[in-house]
Short mmCIF file of C-alpha atoms and ligand atoms in Angstrom, two decimals:
data_model
loop_
_atom_site.label_atom_id
_atom_site.label_comp_id
_atom_site.label_asym_id
_atom_site.label_seq_id
_atom_site.Cartn_x
_atom_site.Cartn_y
_atom_site.Cartn_z
CA MET A 1 21.02 25.05 -2.33
CA SER A 2 21.12 21.23 -3.19
CA ILE A 3 18.62 19.96 -5.67
CA SER A 4 17.66 17.29 -3.22
CA LYS A 5 17.00 19.87 -0.45
CA GLN A 6 15.03 21.83 -3.02
CA ILE A 7 12.77 18.97 -3.92
CA VAL A 8 12.07 17.94 -0.41
CA ASP A 9 11.35 21.46 0.57
CA ASP A 10 8.68 21.60 -2.15
CA PHE A 11 7.36 18.28 -0.53
CA VAL A 12 6.92 19.99 2.65
CA ALA A 13 5.52 22.97 1.53
CA ASN A 14 2.73 20.94 -0.19
CA ASP A 15 1.95 19.23 3.15
CA ILE A 16 3.40 15.89 1.97
CA ALA A 17 3.96 13.88 5.30
CA PHE A 18 4.37 10.30 4.41
CA VAL A 19 6.98 9.11 1.93
CA THR A 20 8.06 5.50 1.03
CA THR A 21 11.24 4.88 -0.70
CA VAL A 22 12.99 2.06 -2.67
CA PRO A 23 16.65 3.30 -3.41
CA CYS A 24 18.35 3.88 -6.59
CA LYS A 25 21.92 5.30 -6.57
CA GLN A 26 20.70 8.51 -8.10
CA LEU A 27 18.11 8.95 -5.45
CA GLY A 28 20.44 8.72 -2.51
CA GLY A 29 20.65 12.28 -1.71
CA VAL A 30 16.99 12.90 -1.88
CA ILE A 31 16.26 9.86 0.44
CA GLU A 32 18.78 11.09 2.86
CA GLU A 33 16.97 14.33 2.82
CA VAL A 34 13.57 12.88 3.22
CA GLU A 35 14.84 10.85 6.22
CA ALA A 36 16.21 14.11 7.98
CA ARG A 37 12.84 15.92 7.99
CA PRO A 38 10.89 15.82 11.07
CA GLU A 39 7.76 16.92 8.92
CA ILE A 40 7.85 13.59 7.10
CA TYR A 41 7.36 9.95 8.14
CA HIS A 42 9.80 7.98 6.17
CA ILE A 43 8.98 4.47 5.46
CA PRO A 44 11.36 2.35 3.34
CA SER A 45 9.35 -0.44 1.53
CA ASN A 46 10.70 -3.75 0.16
CA LYS A 47 8.92 -3.43 -3.31
CA GLU A 48 7.33 -0.53 -4.79
CA ASP A 49 3.78 -2.06 -5.11
CA GLU A 50 3.89 -2.54 -1.30
CA GLY A 51 4.94 1.21 -1.11
CA MET A 52 1.98 2.10 -3.17
CA GLY A 53 -0.34 0.33 -0.87
CA LEU A 54 1.19 2.05 2.34
CA CYS A 55 0.61 5.47 0.32
CA ALA A 56 -3.07 4.51 -0.24
CA GLY A 57 -3.61 3.83 3.38
CA ALA A 58 -1.71 7.11 4.43
CA TYR A 59 -3.94 9.12 1.96
CA MET A 60 -7.19 7.55 3.40
CA GLY A 61 -5.73 8.41 7.04
CA GLY A 62 -5.37 12.10 6.01
CA LYS A 63 -1.76 12.23 5.20
CA ARG A 64 -0.45 13.32 1.76
CA PRO A 65 1.82 10.54 0.60
CA ALA A 66 4.64 10.33 -2.09
CA ILE A 67 6.75 7.60 -3.53
CA ILE A 68 10.40 7.81 -4.54
CA MET A 69 11.62 4.84 -6.73
CA GLN A 70 13.53 3.91 -9.96
CA ASN A 71 11.83 3.71 -13.49
CA THR A 72 12.25 -0.01 -13.42
CA ALA A 73 9.46 -0.10 -10.73
CA ILE A 74 7.07 0.83 -13.40
CA GLY A 75 7.17 -2.73 -14.34
CA VAL A 76 6.60 -3.86 -10.84
CA THR A 77 3.54 -1.55 -10.05
CA ILE A 78 1.34 -1.50 -13.22
CA ASN A 79 -1.31 -3.68 -11.53
CA THR A 80 -1.16 -1.56 -8.40
CA LEU A 81 -1.39 1.84 -10.20
CA VAL A 82 -4.40 0.69 -12.27
CA THR A 83 -6.44 -1.39 -9.67
CA LEU A 84 -5.68 0.67 -6.59
CA THR A 85 -4.41 4.15 -7.16
CA GLN A 86 -6.39 4.94 -10.15
CA PHE A 87 -9.51 2.89 -9.75
CA TYR A 88 -10.24 4.31 -6.27
CA ARG A 89 -8.79 7.83 -7.65
CA MET A 90 -6.34 8.49 -5.18
CA PRO A 91 -3.34 11.13 -5.75
CA LEU A 92 0.26 9.98 -5.77
CA PRO A 93 3.21 11.92 -6.67
CA MET A 94 5.99 9.42 -7.94
CA LEU A 95 9.53 10.98 -8.06
CA ILE A 96 11.23 8.51 -10.25
CA SER A 97 15.05 8.33 -11.29
CA PHE A 98 15.06 7.77 -14.91
CA ARG A 99 17.90 5.18 -15.38
CA GLY A 100 19.09 4.15 -18.88
CA GLU A 101 19.15 7.61 -20.41
CA LEU A 102 22.36 9.63 -21.56
CA MET A 103 25.52 8.88 -19.51
CA GLU A 104 23.97 5.80 -18.23
CA PRO A 105 27.00 3.14 -17.62
CA VAL A 106 24.81 -0.14 -16.98
CA ALA A 107 23.68 -1.59 -20.29
CA CYS A 108 20.58 -3.38 -18.48
CA GLN A 109 19.08 -0.12 -17.51
CA ALA A 110 18.65 1.13 -21.10
CA GLU A 111 16.00 -1.77 -21.66
CA MET A 112 13.40 -0.40 -19.18
CA ALA A 113 14.26 3.27 -20.24
CA ILE A 114 12.97 2.46 -23.65
CA HIS A 115 9.58 1.36 -22.16
CA THR A 116 9.29 3.87 -19.42
CA LYS A 117 7.43 6.70 -21.13
CA PRO A 118 5.22 4.42 -23.62
CA LEU A 119 4.16 2.46 -20.28
CA LEU A 120 3.07 5.67 -18.59
CA GLN A 121 1.49 6.94 -21.61
CA GLN A 122 -0.43 3.77 -21.94
CA LEU A 123 -1.67 4.02 -18.28
CA GLY A 124 -2.79 7.58 -18.78
CA ILE A 125 -0.50 8.85 -16.29
CA PRO A 126 0.54 12.57 -16.45
CA THR A 127 4.34 12.50 -16.90
CA TYR A 128 7.04 15.32 -16.47
CA HIS A 129 10.56 14.84 -17.35
CA PHE A 130 13.14 16.83 -15.46
CA HIS A 131 16.49 17.09 -17.82
CA LYS A 132 17.94 20.37 -16.85
CA GLN A 133 18.52 21.51 -13.19
CA ASP A 134 16.24 24.31 -13.68
CA ASP A 135 13.35 21.94 -14.56
CA VAL A 136 13.03 21.61 -10.63
CA ARG A 137 11.18 24.77 -10.58
CA GLU A 138 8.12 23.03 -11.94
CA LEU A 139 8.06 20.59 -8.94
CA ASP A 140 5.80 22.67 -6.87
CA ALA A 141 3.24 23.10 -9.67
CA ILE A 142 3.21 19.57 -10.34
CA LEU A 143 2.56 18.52 -6.61
CA LYS A 144 -0.38 20.88 -6.79
CA TYR A 145 -1.67 19.51 -9.84
CA THR A 146 -1.41 15.95 -8.39
CA PHE A 147 -3.41 16.51 -5.30
CA MET A 148 -5.97 18.74 -7.38
CA SER A 149 -6.45 15.96 -10.02
CA SER A 150 -6.27 12.94 -7.64
CA LYS A 151 -4.06 11.04 -10.04
CA PRO A 152 -0.73 9.39 -9.82
CA VAL A 153 1.75 11.51 -11.53
CA ALA A 154 5.33 10.66 -12.67
CA ILE A 155 8.26 13.02 -12.36
CA LEU A 156 11.00 11.33 -14.37
CA THR A 157 14.57 12.58 -13.41
CA ASP A 158 17.43 11.71 -15.75
CA ALA A 159 21.07 11.67 -15.17
CA THR A 160 21.83 15.04 -16.76
CA PHE A 161 19.17 16.50 -14.22
CA TRP A 162 21.18 14.98 -11.32
CA GLY A 163 24.47 15.95 -12.78
CA GLY A 164 25.92 12.69 -14.06
CA TYR A 165 26.89 9.65 -12.36
CA MET B 1 -15.02 -23.28 10.67
CA ILE B 2 -14.49 -21.58 7.41
CA ARG B 3 -13.81 -17.86 6.61
CA SER B 4 -17.44 -16.81 6.31
CA GLU B 5 -18.35 -18.31 9.73
CA ILE B 6 -15.43 -16.65 11.26
CA LEU B 7 -16.42 -13.10 9.66
CA ARG B 8 -20.01 -13.74 10.93
CA GLU B 9 -18.72 -14.39 14.43
CA ILE B 10 -16.39 -11.23 14.61
CA ALA B 11 -18.59 -8.95 12.58
CA PRO B 12 -19.89 -7.36 15.88
CA ILE B 13 -16.21 -6.55 17.01
CA LEU B 14 -15.21 -5.45 13.60
CA ARG B 15 -18.26 -2.80 13.48
CA ASP B 16 -16.56 -0.32 15.75
CA GLN B 17 -13.19 -0.45 14.04
CA LEU B 18 -11.69 0.72 10.86
CA VAL B 19 -11.54 -2.38 8.62
CA VAL B 20 -9.46 -3.17 5.39
CA CYS B 21 -10.49 -6.22 3.83
CA ASN B 22 -8.92 -8.54 1.41
CA ILE B 23 -9.71 -9.02 -2.06
CA GLY B 24 -12.04 -11.38 -3.35
CA LEU B 25 -14.40 -13.52 -1.18
CA PRO B 26 -13.24 -11.96 2.20
CA SER B 27 -14.63 -8.64 1.04
CA GLN B 28 -17.67 -9.93 -0.75
CA GLU B 29 -18.59 -12.11 2.67
CA LEU B 30 -18.01 -9.00 4.98
CA HIS B 31 -19.80 -6.82 2.60
CA MET B 32 -22.86 -9.40 2.71
CA ILE B 33 -22.72 -10.00 6.41
CA ASP B 34 -22.28 -6.48 7.77
CA ASP B 35 -21.65 -3.69 5.36
CA GLN B 36 -20.20 -0.44 7.26
CA PRO B 37 -18.76 2.66 6.10
CA THR B 38 -15.88 1.83 8.20
CA ASN B 39 -14.91 -1.08 6.03
CA PHE B 40 -12.53 -0.47 3.05
CA TYR B 41 -13.13 -3.32 0.47
CA MET B 42 -10.46 -4.22 -1.88
CA LEU B 43 -11.72 -4.97 -5.34
CA GLY B 44 -8.31 -5.83 -6.86
CA THR B 45 -4.61 -5.72 -6.00
CA MET B 46 -4.12 -8.95 -4.26
CA GLY B 47 -1.58 -8.68 -1.45
CA LEU B 48 -1.75 -5.15 -0.49
CA ALA B 49 -4.42 -5.18 2.43
CA SER B 50 -1.80 -5.33 5.06
CA SER B 51 0.22 -2.32 3.34
CA ILE B 52 -2.89 -0.23 3.11
CA GLY B 53 -3.77 -0.90 6.55
CA LEU B 54 -0.40 -0.03 7.99
CA GLY B 55 -0.22 3.31 6.00
CA LEU B 56 -3.80 3.99 7.52
CA ALA B 57 -2.69 3.12 11.05
CA LEU B 58 0.44 5.09 10.90
CA SER B 59 -1.39 8.21 9.81
CA GLN B 60 -4.46 8.50 12.22
CA PRO B 61 -5.18 7.33 15.71
CA LYS B 62 -8.04 4.72 15.27
CA THR B 63 -7.80 1.32 15.59
CA VAL B 64 -7.37 -0.59 12.03
CA VAL B 65 -8.01 -4.18 11.57
CA VAL B 66 -6.76 -5.78 8.56
CA ILE B 67 -8.56 -8.81 7.21
CA ASP B 68 -6.02 -10.63 5.23
CA GLY B 69 -5.42 -14.09 3.43
CA ASP B 70 -2.49 -16.51 3.71
CA GLY B 71 -2.22 -16.36 -0.26
CA SER B 72 -2.21 -12.64 -0.20
CA VAL B 73 0.47 -12.33 2.75
CA LEU B 74 2.59 -14.85 0.70
CA THR B 75 2.50 -12.61 -2.35
CA ASN B 76 3.53 -9.66 -0.50
CA LEU B 77 5.74 -11.32 2.13
CA GLY B 78 7.97 -8.02 2.20
CA THR B 79 5.09 -6.67 4.16
CA LEU B 80 6.03 -8.23 7.37
CA PRO B 81 9.44 -6.53 7.78
CA THR B 82 7.86 -3.28 7.22
CA ILE B 83 5.28 -3.98 9.67
CA ALA B 84 7.74 -5.01 12.28
CA ASN B 85 10.02 -2.16 11.79
CA ASN B 86 7.13 0.51 11.62
CA VAL B 87 5.34 -0.16 14.91
CA ALA B 88 1.80 1.20 15.04
CA ASP B 89 -0.06 0.18 18.24
CA ASN B 90 -3.49 0.76 16.62
CA TYR B 91 -2.75 -1.99 14.09
CA ILE B 92 -3.88 -5.37 13.89
CA LEU B 93 -3.40 -7.95 11.21
CA LEU B 94 -5.64 -10.77 11.11
CA ILE B 95 -4.46 -13.32 8.72
CA VAL B 96 -7.40 -15.77 7.90
CA ASP B 97 -5.10 -18.81 7.04
CA ASN B 98 -7.33 -21.21 5.28
CA GLY B 99 -4.30 -22.84 3.74
CA SER B 100 -5.75 -21.96 0.15
CA TYR B 101 -6.38 -19.35 -2.35
CA GLY B 102 -9.82 -19.61 -1.40
CA SER B 103 -11.25 -16.80 -3.76
CA THR B 104 -9.88 -18.73 -6.70
CA GLY B 105 -11.28 -22.10 -5.85
CA ASP B 106 -9.30 -23.30 -3.03
CA GLN B 107 -5.93 -24.15 -4.75
CA PRO B 108 -3.50 -24.96 -1.69
CA THR B 109 -0.93 -22.38 -0.57
CA TYR B 110 2.46 -23.20 1.06
CA ALA B 111 0.91 -21.78 4.31
CA GLY B 112 -1.05 -25.06 4.41
CA LYS B 113 1.97 -27.02 3.80
CA LYS B 114 5.34 -26.48 5.46
CA THR B 115 5.25 -22.75 5.72
CA SER B 116 4.32 -21.19 9.04
CA LEU B 117 3.09 -17.54 8.64
CA ALA B 118 3.43 -17.04 12.40
CA LYS B 119 6.90 -18.12 12.57
CA VAL B 120 7.65 -16.01 9.39
CA ALA B 121 6.17 -12.87 11.31
CA GLU B 122 8.20 -13.53 14.21
CA ALA B 123 11.27 -13.92 12.29
CA CYS B 124 10.62 -10.75 10.26
CA GLY B 125 10.58 -9.06 13.94
CA CYS B 126 7.11 -8.75 14.59
CA GLU B 127 6.62 -8.66 18.51
CA ASN B 128 3.06 -9.78 19.18
CA VAL B 129 2.29 -12.81 17.00
CA VAL B 130 -0.65 -15.01 17.97
CA GLU B 131 -1.72 -18.27 16.27
CA CYS B 132 -4.93 -19.37 17.14
CA ARG B 133 -7.84 -21.81 16.09
CA ALA B 134 -10.82 -20.41 14.19
CA GLU B 135 -13.03 -20.90 17.28
CA GLU B 136 -10.76 -18.60 19.31
CA THR B 137 -10.62 -15.73 16.77
CA GLY B 138 -13.20 -13.26 18.37
CA GLU B 139 -11.59 -13.63 21.76
CA VAL B 140 -8.07 -13.20 20.62
CA LEU B 141 -9.13 -10.18 18.24
CA GLN B 142 -11.02 -8.41 21.14
CA LYS B 143 -7.95 -8.88 23.38
CA ALA B 144 -5.60 -7.38 20.78
CA ILE B 145 -7.75 -4.47 20.40
CA ASP B 146 -8.13 -3.89 24.10
CA GLY B 147 -4.37 -4.40 24.62
CA ARG B 148 -3.51 -1.49 22.23
CA LYS B 149 -0.28 -3.31 20.86
CA MET B 150 0.47 -4.12 17.35
CA THR B 151 -0.52 -7.65 16.78
CA VAL B 152 -0.41 -10.25 14.07
CA ILE B 153 -3.12 -12.85 14.41
CA VAL B 154 -2.88 -16.06 12.34
CA CYS B 155 -6.10 -17.74 12.45
CA LYS B 156 -6.07 -21.35 11.18
CA CYS B 157 -9.13 -22.38 9.53
CA GLU B 158 -10.73 -24.76 7.19
CA SER B 159 -10.89 -23.79 3.61
CA GLY B 160 -14.32 -23.47 1.94
CA ASN B 161 -16.46 -20.88 0.43
CA VAL B 162 -20.09 -19.72 0.47
CA LYS B 163 -22.13 -18.41 -2.37
CA VAL B 164 -21.96 -14.64 -2.26
CA PRO B 165 -22.64 -11.74 -4.87
CA VAL B 166 -19.74 -9.51 -6.08
CA ILE B 167 -19.39 -5.84 -4.76
CA THR B 168 -20.91 -3.59 -7.51
CA LYS B 169 -20.47 -0.36 -5.45
CA ASP B 170 -18.25 2.17 -7.21
CA PRO B 171 -14.65 2.12 -5.88
CA VAL B 172 -14.56 5.92 -5.52
CA VAL B 173 -17.91 5.68 -3.50
CA ILE B 174 -16.26 2.85 -1.22
CA ARG B 175 -13.13 5.07 -0.66
CA ASP B 176 -15.04 8.46 -0.11
CA ARG B 177 -17.27 6.72 2.45
CA PHE B 178 -14.53 5.17 4.19
CA MET B 179 -12.60 8.42 4.31
CA GLN B 180 -15.46 10.14 5.94
CA ALA B 181 -15.83 7.60 8.60
CA VAL B 182 -12.01 7.66 9.19
CA ALA B 183 -12.28 11.67 9.66
CA SER B 184 -15.57 11.58 11.76
C1 TPP C 1 -1.84 -10.30 -9.31
C2 TPP C 1 -2.89 -11.62 -9.09
N1 TPP C 1 -2.74 -12.61 -9.08
C3 TPP C 1 -3.78 -13.63 -8.80
C4 TPP C 1 -5.01 -13.01 -8.49
C5 TPP C 1 -6.20 -14.00 -8.31
N2 TPP C 1 -6.51 -14.03 -7.00
C6 TPP C 1 -7.53 -13.30 -6.45
S1 TPP C 1 -7.98 -13.58 -4.92
C7 TPP C 1 -6.73 -14.68 -4.81
C8 TPP C 1 -6.59 -15.76 -3.42
C9 TPP C 1 -6.28 -15.00 -2.39
O1 TPP C 1 -5.87 -16.00 -1.41
P1 TPP C 1 -5.96 -15.60 0.15
O2 TPP C 1 -5.40 -14.41 0.38
O3 TPP C 1 -5.40 -16.87 0.78
O4 TPP C 1 -7.50 -15.25 0.59
P2 TPP C 1 -8.70 -16.49 0.55
O5 TPP C 1 -9.60 -16.08 -0.73
O6 TPP C 1 -8.06 -17.93 0.74
O7 TPP C 1 -9.35 -16.02 1.87
C10 TPP C 1 -6.08 -14.87 -6.03
C11 TPP C 1 -5.15 -15.82 -6.44
C12 TPP C 1 -5.27 -11.68 -8.41
N3 TPP C 1 -6.45 -11.05 -8.12
N4 TPP C 1 -4.01 -10.87 -8.62
MG1 MG C 2 -6.41 -18.20 1.87
#
């Protein structure tokens, strides 16, 4: 089974029914899989903070949301994570491509990669890092933990996890 | 007419709807005029009222009215294509366009200059866009609710604010009360 299919199976098994995305090359497969599932309303957003607003509304409307985005979007969404998702105490699984790690071909990506974990730690966001393919086995537990704790939770997925570029 | 006068006039219409209200004075004024469990007050996060309202409208059947501001729509202009391409006929975006950042002291916005938010919304693909004068807001809003078609209303009004206390309710209380009203 493909890794993207496994991930989206876990989404569906955890009743995630509203997913917003901003593409990253590494996330192409998983976004395609989200789009293909009838259980999920896929709503592409133009910016990740907008996407988090959509997710907040969906959550209050009774649907479990998730966002799929690149780690550079942490820089875009800090205010929203703090003053909306955390302040109103809402759950939000964030499946994040961790660009700028080993095997990265684009130098600019290394810049935000350096800041990604420190920013998440500073924000008090529980963070999991998928490096080996097997790490995906923890996703189900991470999703359950996210909705149990009503917090935004980051799942960083690096190039090694996705099998290179 | 200024924003608070419009809100006072449409409060009886808003009462029966789910309302997502913009940061700053709009929320403070609505909270003072007619606090309801069906109101979701934004206490921060400028720009996202329209997005929160869209997510809500797409996830449950009740009518959602978003009270937004011109400055906030300008800061999250990407919201309009998303609205246009994800039609929810229980969604009404009411942009109170006072041509200014009212909550921070009425600094002018581009919507009060050359930029027409109604035309931007149309260009983004929104199908029912109505620009109206402040005095017509109640009538236009009621018609949009009754019509059950996704509608963007741009209400052109004067800038100006009234003295109003800040909202001291806990955000989690606001959210929980609102979610119970949504589910009831
Ligand atoms: C990121 C960010 N920048 C600036 C502000 C300050 N701010 C709060 S409300 C507001 C004005 C909003 O204007 P508009 O949406 O037109 O609403 P109005 O108050 O005019 O009804 C501004 C600039 C903020 N809260 N967040
Ligand atoms: Mg304004």
